[in-house]
Tab-separated table of C-alpha atoms in Angstrom:
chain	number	residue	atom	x	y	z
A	14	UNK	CA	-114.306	30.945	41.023
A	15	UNK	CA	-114.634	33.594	38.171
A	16	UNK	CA	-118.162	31.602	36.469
A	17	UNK	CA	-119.939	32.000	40.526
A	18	UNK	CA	-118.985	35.345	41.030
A	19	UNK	CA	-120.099	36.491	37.414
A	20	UNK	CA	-123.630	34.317	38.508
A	21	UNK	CA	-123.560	36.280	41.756
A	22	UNK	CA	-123.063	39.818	40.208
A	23	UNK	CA	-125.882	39.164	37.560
A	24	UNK	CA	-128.346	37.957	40.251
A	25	UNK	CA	-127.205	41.313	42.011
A	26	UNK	CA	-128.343	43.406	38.874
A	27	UNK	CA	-131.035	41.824	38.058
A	28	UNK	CA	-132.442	42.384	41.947
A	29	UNK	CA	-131.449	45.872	41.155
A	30	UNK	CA	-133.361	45.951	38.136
A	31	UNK	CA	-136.391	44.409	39.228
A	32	UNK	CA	-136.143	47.096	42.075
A	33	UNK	CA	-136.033	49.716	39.918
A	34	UNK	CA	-139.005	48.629	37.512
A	35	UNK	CA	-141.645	48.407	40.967
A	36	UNK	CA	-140.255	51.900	41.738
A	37	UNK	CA	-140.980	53.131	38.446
A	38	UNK	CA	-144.774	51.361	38.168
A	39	UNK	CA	-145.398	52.458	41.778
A	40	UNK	CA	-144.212	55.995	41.140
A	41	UNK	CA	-147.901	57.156	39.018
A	42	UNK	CA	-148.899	58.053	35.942
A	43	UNK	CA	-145.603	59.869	33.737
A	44	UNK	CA	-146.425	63.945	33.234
A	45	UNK	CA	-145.946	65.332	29.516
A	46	UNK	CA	-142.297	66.753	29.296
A	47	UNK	CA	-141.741	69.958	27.780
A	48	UNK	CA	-137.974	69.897	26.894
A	49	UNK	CA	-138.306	73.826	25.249
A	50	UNK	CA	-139.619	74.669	28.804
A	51	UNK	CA	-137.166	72.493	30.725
A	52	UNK	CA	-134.208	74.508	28.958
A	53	UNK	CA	-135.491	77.576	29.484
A	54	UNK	CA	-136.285	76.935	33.263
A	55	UNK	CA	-132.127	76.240	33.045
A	56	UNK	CA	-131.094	79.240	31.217
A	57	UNK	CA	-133.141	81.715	33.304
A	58	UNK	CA	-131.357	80.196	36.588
A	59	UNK	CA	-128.215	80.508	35.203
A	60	UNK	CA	-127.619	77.132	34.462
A	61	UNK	CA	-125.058	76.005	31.779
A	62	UNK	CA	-126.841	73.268	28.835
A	63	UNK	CA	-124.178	70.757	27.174
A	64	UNK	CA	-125.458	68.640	24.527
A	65	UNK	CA	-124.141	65.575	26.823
A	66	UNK	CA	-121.208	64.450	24.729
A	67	UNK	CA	-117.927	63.515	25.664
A	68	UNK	CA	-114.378	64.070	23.872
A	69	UNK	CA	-113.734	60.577	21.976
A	70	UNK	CA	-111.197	59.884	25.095
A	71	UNK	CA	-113.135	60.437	27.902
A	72	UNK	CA	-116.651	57.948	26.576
A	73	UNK	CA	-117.061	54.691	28.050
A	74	UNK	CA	-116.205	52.009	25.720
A	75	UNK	CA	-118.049	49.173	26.775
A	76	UNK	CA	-116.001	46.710	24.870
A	77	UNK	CA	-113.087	47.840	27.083
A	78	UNK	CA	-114.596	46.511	29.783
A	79	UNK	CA	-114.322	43.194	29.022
A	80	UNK	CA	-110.788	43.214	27.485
């Protein structure tokens, strides 16, 4: 039955969840982030930066998913 399994799956990510929030609160106290530095660490290793983005057909559409 489609309504279960959907029940299932969100029980599944919401274990996952929960999982991952004790991880985070058990992993310390968060260190400042220096994103100038970060880059630079990249570019002296050699290391190529993209701004993250996608071509318009290659990014998730979420609304896809549920078509």
């Amino acid at each position: 039955m489609v309504t279960k399994r959907l029940l299932e799956d969100g029980k599944t990510q919401l274990g996952a969840l929960r999982s991952a929030l004790i991880s985070g609160e058990q992993s310390g106290e968060a260190e400042p982030f220096d994103l100038d530095e970060f880059v630079a660490d990249r570019v002296r290793q050699g290391e190529e930066m993209t701004t993250g983005t996608q071509p318009p057909s290659q990014t998730p559409c979420r609304a896809r998913r549920w078509a």
